[in-house]
PDB file of C-alpha atoms in Angstrom:
ATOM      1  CA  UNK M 276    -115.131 -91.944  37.963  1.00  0.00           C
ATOM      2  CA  UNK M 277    -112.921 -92.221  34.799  1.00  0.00           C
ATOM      3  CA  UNK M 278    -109.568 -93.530  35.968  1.00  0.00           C
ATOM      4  CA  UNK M 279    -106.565 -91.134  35.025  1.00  0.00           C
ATOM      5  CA  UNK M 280    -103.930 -92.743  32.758  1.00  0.00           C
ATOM      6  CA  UNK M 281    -100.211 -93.392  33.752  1.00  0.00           C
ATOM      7  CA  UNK M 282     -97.760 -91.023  33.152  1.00  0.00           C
ATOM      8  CA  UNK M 283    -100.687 -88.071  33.395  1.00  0.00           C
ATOM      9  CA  UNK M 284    -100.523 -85.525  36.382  1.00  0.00           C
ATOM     10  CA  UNK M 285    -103.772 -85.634  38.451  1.00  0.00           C
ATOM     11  CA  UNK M 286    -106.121 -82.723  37.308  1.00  0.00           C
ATOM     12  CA  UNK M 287    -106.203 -79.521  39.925  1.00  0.00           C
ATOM     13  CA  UNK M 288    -108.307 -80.435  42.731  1.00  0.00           C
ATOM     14  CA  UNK M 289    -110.551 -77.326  43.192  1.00  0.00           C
ATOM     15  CA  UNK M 290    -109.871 -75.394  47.162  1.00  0.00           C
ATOM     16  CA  UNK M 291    -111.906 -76.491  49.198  1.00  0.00           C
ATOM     17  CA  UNK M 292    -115.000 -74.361  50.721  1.00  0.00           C
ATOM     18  CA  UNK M 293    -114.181 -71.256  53.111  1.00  0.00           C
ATOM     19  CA  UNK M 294    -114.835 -72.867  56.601  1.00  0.00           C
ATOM     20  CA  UNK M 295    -117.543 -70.864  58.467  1.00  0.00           C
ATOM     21  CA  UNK M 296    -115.245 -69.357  60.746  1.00  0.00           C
ATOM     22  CA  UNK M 297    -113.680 -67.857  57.380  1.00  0.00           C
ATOM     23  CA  UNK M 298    -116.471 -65.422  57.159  1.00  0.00           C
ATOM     24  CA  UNK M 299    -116.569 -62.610  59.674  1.00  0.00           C
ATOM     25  CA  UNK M 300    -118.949 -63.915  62.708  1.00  0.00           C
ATOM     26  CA  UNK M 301    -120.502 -60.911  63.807  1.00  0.00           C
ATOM     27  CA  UNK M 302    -122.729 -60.193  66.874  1.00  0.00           C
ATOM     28  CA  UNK M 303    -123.580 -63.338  69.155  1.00  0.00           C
ATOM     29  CA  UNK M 304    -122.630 -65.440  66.484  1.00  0.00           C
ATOM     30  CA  UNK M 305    -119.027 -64.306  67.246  1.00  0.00           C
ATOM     31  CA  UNK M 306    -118.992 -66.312  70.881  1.00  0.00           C
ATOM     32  CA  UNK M 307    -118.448 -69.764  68.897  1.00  0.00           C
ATOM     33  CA  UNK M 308    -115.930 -68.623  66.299  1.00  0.00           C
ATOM     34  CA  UNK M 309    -112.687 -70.098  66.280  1.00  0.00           C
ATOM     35  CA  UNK M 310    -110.593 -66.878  66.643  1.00  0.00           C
ATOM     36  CA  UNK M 311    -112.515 -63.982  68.387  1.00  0.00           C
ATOM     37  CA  UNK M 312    -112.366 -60.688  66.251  1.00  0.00           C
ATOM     38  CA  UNK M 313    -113.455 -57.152  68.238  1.00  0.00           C
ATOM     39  CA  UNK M 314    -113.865 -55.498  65.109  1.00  0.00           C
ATOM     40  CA  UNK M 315    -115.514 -58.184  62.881  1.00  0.00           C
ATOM     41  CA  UNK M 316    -117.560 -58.954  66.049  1.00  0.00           C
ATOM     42  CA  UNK M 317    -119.158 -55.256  65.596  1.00  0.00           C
ATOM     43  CA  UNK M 318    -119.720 -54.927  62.801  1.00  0.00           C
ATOM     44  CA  UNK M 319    -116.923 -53.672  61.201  1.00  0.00           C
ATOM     45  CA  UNK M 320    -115.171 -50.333  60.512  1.00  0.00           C
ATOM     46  CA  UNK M 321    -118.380 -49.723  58.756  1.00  0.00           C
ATOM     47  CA  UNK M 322    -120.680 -51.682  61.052  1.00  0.00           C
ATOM     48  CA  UNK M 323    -119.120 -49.140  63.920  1.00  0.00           C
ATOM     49  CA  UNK M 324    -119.470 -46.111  62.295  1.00  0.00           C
ATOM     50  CA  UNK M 325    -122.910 -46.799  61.568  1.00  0.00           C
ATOM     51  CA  UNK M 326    -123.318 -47.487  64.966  1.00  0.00           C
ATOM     52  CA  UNK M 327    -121.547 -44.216  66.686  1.00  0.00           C
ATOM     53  CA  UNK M 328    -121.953 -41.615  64.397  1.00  0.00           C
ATOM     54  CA  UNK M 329    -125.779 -40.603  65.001  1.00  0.00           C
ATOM     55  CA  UNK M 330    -125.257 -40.873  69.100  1.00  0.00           C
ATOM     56  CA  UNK M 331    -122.407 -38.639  67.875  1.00  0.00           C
ATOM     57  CA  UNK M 332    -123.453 -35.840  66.228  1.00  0.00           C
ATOM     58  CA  UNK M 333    -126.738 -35.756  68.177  1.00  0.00           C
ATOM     59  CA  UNK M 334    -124.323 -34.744  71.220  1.00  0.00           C
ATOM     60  CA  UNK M 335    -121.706 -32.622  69.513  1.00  0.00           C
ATOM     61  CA  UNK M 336    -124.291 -30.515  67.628  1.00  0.00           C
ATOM     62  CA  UNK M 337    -126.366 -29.857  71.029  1.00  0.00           C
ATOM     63  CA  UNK M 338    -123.870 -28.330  72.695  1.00  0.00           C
ATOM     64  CA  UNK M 339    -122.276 -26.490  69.595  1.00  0.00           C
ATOM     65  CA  UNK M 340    -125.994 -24.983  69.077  1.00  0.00           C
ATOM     66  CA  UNK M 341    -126.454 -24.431  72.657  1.00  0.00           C
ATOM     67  CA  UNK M 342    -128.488 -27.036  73.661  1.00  0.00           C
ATOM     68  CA  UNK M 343    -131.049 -26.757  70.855  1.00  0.00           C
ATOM     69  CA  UNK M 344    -132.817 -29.979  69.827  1.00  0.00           C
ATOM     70  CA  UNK M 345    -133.781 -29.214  66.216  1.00  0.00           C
ATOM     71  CA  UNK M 346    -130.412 -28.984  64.518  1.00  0.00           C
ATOM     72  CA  UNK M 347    -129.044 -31.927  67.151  1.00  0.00           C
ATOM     73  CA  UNK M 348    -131.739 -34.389  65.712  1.00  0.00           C
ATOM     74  CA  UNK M 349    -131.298 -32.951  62.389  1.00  0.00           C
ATOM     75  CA  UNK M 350    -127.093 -34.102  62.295  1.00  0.00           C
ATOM     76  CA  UNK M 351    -128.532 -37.680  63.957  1.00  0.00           C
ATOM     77  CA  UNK M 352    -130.938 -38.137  61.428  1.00  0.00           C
ATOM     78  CA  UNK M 353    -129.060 -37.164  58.447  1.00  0.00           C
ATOM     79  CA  UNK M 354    -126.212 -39.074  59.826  1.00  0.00           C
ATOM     80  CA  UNK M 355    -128.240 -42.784  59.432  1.00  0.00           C
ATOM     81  CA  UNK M 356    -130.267 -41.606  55.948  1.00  0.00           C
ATOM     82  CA  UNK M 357    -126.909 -41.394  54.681  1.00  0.00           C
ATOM     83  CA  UNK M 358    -125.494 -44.499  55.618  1.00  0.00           C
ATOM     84  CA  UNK M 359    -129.037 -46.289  54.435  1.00  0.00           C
ATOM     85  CA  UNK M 360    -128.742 -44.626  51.376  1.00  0.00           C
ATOM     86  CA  UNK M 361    -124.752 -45.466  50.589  1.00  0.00           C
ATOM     87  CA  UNK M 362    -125.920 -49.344  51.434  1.00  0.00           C
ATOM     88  CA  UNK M 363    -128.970 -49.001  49.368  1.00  0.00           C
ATOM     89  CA  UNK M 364    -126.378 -47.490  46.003  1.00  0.00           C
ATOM     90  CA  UNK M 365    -123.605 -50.329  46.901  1.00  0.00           C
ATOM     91  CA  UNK M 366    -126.254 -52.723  47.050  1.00  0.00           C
ATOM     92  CA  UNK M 367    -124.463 -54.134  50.704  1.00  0.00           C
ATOM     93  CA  UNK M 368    -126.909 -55.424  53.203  1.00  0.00           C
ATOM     94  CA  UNK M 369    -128.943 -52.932  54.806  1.00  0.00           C
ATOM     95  CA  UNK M 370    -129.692 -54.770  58.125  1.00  0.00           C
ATOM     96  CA  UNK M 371    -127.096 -52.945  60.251  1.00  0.00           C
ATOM     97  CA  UNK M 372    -127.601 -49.453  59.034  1.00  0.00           C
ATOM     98  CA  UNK M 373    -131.585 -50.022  59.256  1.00  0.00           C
ATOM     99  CA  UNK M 374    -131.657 -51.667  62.654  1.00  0.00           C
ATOM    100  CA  UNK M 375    -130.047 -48.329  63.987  1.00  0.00           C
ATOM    101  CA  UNK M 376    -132.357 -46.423  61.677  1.00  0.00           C
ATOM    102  CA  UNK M 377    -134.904 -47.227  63.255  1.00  0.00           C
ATOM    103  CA  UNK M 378    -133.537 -46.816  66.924  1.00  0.00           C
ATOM    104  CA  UNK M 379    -132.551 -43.110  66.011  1.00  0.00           C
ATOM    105  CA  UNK M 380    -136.399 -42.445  64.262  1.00  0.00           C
ATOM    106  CA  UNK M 381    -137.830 -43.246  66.991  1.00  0.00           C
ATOM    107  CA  UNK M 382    -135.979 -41.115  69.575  1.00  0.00           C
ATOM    108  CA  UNK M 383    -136.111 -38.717  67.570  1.00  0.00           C
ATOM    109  CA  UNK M 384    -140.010 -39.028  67.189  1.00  0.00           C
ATOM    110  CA  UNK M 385    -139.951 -39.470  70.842  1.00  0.00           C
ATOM    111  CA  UNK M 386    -138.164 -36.097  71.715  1.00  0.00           C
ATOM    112  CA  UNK M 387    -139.911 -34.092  69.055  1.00  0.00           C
ATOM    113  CA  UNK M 388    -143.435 -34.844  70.785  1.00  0.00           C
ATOM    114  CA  UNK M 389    -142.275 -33.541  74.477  1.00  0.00           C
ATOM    115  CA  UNK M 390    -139.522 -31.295  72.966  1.00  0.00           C
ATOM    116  CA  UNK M 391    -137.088 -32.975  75.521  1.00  0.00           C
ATOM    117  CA  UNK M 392    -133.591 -33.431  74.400  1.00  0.00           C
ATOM    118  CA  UNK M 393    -133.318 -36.594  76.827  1.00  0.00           C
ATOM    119  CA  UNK M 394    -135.984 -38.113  75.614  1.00  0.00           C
ATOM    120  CA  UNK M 395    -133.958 -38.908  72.205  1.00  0.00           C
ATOM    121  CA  UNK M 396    -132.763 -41.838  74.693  1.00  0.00           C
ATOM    122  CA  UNK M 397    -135.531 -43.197  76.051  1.00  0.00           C
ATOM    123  CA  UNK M 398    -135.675 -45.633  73.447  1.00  0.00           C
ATOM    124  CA  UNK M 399    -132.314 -47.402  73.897  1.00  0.00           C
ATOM    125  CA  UNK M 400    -133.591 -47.352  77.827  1.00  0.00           C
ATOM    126  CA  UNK M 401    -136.014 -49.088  77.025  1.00  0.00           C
ATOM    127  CA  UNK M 402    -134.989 -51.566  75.312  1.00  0.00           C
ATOM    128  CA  UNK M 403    -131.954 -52.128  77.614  1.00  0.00           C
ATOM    129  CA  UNK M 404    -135.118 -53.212  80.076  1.00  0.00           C
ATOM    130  CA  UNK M 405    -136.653 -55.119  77.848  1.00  0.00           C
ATOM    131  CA  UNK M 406    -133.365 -56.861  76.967  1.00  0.00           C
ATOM    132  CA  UNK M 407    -132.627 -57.308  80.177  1.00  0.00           C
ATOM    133  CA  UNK M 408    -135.655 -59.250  81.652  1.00  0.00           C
ATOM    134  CA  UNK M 409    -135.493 -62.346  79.328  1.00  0.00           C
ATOM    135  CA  UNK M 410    -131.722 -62.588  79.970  1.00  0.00           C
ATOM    136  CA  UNK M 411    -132.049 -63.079  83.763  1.00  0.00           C
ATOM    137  CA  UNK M 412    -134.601 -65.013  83.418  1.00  0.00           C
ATOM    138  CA  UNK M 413    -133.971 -67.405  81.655  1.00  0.00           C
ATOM    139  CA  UNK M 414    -130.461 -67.696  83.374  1.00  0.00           C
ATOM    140  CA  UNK M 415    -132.707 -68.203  86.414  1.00  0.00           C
ATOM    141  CA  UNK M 416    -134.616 -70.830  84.807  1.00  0.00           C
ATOM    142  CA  UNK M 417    -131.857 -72.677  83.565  1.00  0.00           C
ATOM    143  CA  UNK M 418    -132.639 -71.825  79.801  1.00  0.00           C
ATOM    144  CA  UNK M 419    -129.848 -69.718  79.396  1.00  0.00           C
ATOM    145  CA  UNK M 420    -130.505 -67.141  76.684  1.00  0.00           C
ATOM    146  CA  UNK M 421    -127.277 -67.003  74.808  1.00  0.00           C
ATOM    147  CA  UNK M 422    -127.591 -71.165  74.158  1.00  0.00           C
ATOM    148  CA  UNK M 423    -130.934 -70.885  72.595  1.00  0.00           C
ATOM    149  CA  UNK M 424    -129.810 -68.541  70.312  1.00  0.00           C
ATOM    150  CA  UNK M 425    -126.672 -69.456  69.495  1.00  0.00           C
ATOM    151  CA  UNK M 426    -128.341 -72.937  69.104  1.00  0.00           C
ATOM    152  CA  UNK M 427    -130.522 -71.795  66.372  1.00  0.00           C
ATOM    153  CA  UNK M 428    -127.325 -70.688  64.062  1.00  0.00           C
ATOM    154  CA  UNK M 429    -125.911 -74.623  64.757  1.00  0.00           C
ATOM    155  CA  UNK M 430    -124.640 -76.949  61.557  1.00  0.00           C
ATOM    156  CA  UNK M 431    -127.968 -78.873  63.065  1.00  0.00           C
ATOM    157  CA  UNK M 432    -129.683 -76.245  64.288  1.00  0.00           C
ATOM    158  CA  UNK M 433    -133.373 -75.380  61.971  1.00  0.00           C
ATOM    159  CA  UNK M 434    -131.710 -72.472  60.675  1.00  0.00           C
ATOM    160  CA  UNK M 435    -129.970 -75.467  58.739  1.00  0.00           C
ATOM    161  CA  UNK M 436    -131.659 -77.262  55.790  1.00  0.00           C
ATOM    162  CA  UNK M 437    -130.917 -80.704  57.603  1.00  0.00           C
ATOM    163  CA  UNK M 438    -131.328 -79.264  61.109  1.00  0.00           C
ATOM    164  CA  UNK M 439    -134.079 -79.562  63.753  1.00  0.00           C
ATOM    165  CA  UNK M 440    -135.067 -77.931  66.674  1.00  0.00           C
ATOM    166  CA  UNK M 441    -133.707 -80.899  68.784  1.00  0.00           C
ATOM    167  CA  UNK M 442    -130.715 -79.856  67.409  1.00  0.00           C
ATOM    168  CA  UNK M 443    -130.734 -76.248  68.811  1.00  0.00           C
ATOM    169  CA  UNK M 444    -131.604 -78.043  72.041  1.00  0.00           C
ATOM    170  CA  UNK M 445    -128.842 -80.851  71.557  1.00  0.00           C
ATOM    171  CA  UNK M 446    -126.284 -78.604  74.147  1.00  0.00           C
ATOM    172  CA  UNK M 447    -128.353 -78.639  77.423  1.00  0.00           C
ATOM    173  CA  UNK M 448    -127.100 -82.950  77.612  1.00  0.00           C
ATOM    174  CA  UNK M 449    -123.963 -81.071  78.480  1.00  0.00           C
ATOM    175  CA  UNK M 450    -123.895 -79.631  81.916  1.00  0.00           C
ATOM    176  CA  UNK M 451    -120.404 -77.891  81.482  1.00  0.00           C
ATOM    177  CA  UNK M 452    -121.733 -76.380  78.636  1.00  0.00           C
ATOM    178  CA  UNK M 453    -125.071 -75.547  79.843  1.00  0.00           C
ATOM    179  CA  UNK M 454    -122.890 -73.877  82.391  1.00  0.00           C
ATOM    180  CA  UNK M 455    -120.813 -71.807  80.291  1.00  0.00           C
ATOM    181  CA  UNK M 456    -124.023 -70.432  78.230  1.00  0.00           C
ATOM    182  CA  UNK M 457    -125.702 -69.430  81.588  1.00  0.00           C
ATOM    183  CA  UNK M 458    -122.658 -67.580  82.925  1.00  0.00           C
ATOM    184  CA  UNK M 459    -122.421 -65.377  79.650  1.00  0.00           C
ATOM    185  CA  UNK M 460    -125.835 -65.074  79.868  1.00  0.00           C
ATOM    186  CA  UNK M 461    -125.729 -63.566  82.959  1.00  0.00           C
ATOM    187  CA  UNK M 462    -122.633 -61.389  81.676  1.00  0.00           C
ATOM    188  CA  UNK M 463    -125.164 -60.076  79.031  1.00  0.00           C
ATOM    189  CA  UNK M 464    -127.608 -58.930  81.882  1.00  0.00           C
ATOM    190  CA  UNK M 465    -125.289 -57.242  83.419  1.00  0.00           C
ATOM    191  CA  UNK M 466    -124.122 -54.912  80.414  1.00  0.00           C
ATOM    192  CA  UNK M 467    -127.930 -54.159  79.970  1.00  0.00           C
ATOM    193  CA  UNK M 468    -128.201 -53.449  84.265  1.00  0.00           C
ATOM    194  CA  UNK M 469    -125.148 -51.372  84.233  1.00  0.00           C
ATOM    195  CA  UNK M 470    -126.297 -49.507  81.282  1.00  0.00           C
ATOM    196  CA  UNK M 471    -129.650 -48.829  83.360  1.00  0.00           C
ATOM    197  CA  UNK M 472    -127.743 -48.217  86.284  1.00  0.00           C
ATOM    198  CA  UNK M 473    -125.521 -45.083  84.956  1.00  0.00           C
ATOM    199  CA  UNK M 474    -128.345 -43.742  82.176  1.00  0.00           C
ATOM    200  CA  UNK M 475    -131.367 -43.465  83.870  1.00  0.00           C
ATOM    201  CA  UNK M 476    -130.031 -41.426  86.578  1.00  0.00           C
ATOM    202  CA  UNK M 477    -128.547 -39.127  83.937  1.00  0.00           C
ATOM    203  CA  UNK M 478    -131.610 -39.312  81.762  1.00  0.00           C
ATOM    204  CA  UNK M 479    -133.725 -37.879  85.203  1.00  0.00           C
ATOM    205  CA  UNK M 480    -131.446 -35.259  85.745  1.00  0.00           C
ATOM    206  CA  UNK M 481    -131.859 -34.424  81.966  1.00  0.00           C
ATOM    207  CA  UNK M 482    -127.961 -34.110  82.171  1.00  0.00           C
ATOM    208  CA  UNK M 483    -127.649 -34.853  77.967  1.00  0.00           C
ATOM    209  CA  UNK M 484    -124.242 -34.684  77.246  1.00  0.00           C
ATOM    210  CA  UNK M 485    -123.184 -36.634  79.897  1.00  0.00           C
ATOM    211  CA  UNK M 486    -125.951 -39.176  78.935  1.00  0.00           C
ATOM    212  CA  UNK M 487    -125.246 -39.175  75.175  1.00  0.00           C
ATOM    213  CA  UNK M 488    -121.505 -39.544  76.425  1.00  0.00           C
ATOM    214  CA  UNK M 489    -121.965 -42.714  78.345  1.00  0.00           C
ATOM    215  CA  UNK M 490    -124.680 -44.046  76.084  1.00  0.00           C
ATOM    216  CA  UNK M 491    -121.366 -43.891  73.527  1.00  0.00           C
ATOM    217  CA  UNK M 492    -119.362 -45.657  75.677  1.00  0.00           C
ATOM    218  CA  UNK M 493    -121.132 -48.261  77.241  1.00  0.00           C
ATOM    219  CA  UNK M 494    -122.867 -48.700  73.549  1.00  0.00           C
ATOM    220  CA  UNK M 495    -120.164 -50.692  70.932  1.00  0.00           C
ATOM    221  CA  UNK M 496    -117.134 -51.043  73.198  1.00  0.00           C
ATOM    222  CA  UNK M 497    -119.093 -52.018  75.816  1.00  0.00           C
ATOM    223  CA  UNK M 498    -120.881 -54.959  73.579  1.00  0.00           C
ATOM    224  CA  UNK M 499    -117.724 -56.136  72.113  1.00  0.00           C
ATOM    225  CA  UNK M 500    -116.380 -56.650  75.639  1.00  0.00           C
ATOM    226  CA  UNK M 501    -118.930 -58.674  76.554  1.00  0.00           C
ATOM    227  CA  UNK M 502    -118.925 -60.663  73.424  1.00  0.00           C
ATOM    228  CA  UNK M 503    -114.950 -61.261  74.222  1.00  0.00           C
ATOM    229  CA  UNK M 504    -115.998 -62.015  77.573  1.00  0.00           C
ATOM    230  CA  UNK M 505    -118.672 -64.642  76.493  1.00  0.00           C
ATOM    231  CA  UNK M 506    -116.193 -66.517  73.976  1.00  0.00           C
ATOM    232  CA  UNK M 507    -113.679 -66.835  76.728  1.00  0.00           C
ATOM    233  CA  UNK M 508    -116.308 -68.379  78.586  1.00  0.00           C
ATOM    234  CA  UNK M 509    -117.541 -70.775  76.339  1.00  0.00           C
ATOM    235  CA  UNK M 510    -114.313 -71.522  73.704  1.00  0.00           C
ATOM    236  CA  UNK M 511    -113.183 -73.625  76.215  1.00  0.00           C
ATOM    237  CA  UNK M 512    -115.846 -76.238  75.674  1.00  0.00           C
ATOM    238  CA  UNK M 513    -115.679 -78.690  72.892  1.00  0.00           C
ATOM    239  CA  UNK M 514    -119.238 -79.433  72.894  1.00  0.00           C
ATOM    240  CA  UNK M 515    -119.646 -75.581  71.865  1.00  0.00           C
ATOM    241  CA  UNK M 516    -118.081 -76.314  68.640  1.00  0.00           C
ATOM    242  CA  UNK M 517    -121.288 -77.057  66.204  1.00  0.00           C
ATOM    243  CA  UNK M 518    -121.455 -80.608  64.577  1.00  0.00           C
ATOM    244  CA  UNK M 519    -120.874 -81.543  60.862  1.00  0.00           C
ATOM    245  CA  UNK M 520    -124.569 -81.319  59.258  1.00  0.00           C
ATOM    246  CA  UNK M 521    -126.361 -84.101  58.853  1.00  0.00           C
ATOM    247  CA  UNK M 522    -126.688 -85.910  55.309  1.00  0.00           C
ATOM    248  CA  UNK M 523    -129.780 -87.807  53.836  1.00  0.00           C
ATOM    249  CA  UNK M 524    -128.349 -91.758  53.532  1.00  0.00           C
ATOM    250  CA  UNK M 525    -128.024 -92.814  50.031  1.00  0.00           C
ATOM    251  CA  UNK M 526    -131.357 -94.193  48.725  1.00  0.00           C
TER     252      UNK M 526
END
């Protein structure tokens, strides 16, 4: 390094890089940021729109019209082409918008076949089910869910271009940890039980409104409870903080 002479003030040192925690953690990834965010944690403003606008007009349209289906899957559908579309002319990441696209297709496929307004949720039933078994179990098996994948997104995690799959693992040596990840794993079962436990009644008794109405509010506030819940839990181990990455030793 050329030494600076005498007399000369030391060139700007450049900021440093934006720690990790300086960009929005959103979903899961959210349970090991430093500061816990409920609106960066969901996505966003935008991220929650997205989210509760098709659930939302699907319900408000079918009672306005009376109960019919048509122009209540109509406002749904039109509701998440448009928010694909404004993503795909910003050029912003499409993964949000599309992940509910595809949620809201297939309902509405779903409810177009039997020409049963409640069956625009059997989807997101579903998939609460499906969510649900792997949660418990592994919780039960002492594989907690919520440390494998938040494992994956670790500095040496394989998500990481020095990380390994060892390094995903590297928590479970820590029983207070491995602790903490199976308790929020469990909390995570339970938001996809309880969901089960108040929709599927309503979805038998083809009681839409109502259904639509708590599939709205057990959907995003609901998640970014647990998520809150699930940093609590685990913020208060330092093993949960993820590990400088590892560097290649000087040849």
């Amino acid at each position: 390094m050329t030494p600076v002479p005498a007399g000369v003030p030391d060139a700007p040192v450049p900021p440093a890089a934006a720690p990790e925690d300086a960009v929005p953690a959103r979903g899961m990834r959210a349970i090991e940021a430093e500061h816990f965010s409920f609106l960066d944690a969901v996505g966003g403003v935008r991220g929650i729109v997205e989210a509760v606008l098709p659930g939302l007009l699907f319900v408000v349209v079918f009672v306005a019209s009376g109960q019919q289906l048509r122009p209540a899957l109509v406002a749904a559908v039109a509701a998440v082409v448009v928010a694909v579309v404004a993503r795909l002319a910003q050029r912003t990441p499409v993964t949000q918008a599309l992940s509910g696209a595809v949620g809201i297709g297939i309902g509405a496929l779903i409810a177009t076949q039997t020409g049963r307004a409640q069956d625009f949720y059997l989807w997101g039933l579903l998939v609460n089910a499906a969510y649900l078994v792997p949660f418990a179990a592994s919780a039960l098996a002492g594989w907690p869910l919520v440390g494998l994948v938040l494992g994956l997104f670790r500095a040496d995690g394989p998500l990481q271009a020095e990380g390994s799959w060892s390094g995903a693992l590297a928590w479970r040596r820590d029983p207070e940890l491995r602790r903490r990840y199976t308790w929020a794993t469990w909390l995570w079962a339970a938001m996809f039980a309880l969901r089960l436990a108040v929709q599927v009644p309503l979805y038998l008794a083809g009681q839409v409104a109502w259904l639509g109405t708590a599939k709205l509010v057990m959907g995003v506030p609901l998640t970014a409870l647990v998520l809150w819940a699930s940093w609590i839990l685990v913020r208060g181990s330092t093993a949960a903080r993820p590990g400088p990455p590892r560097t290649r030793p000087a040849p």
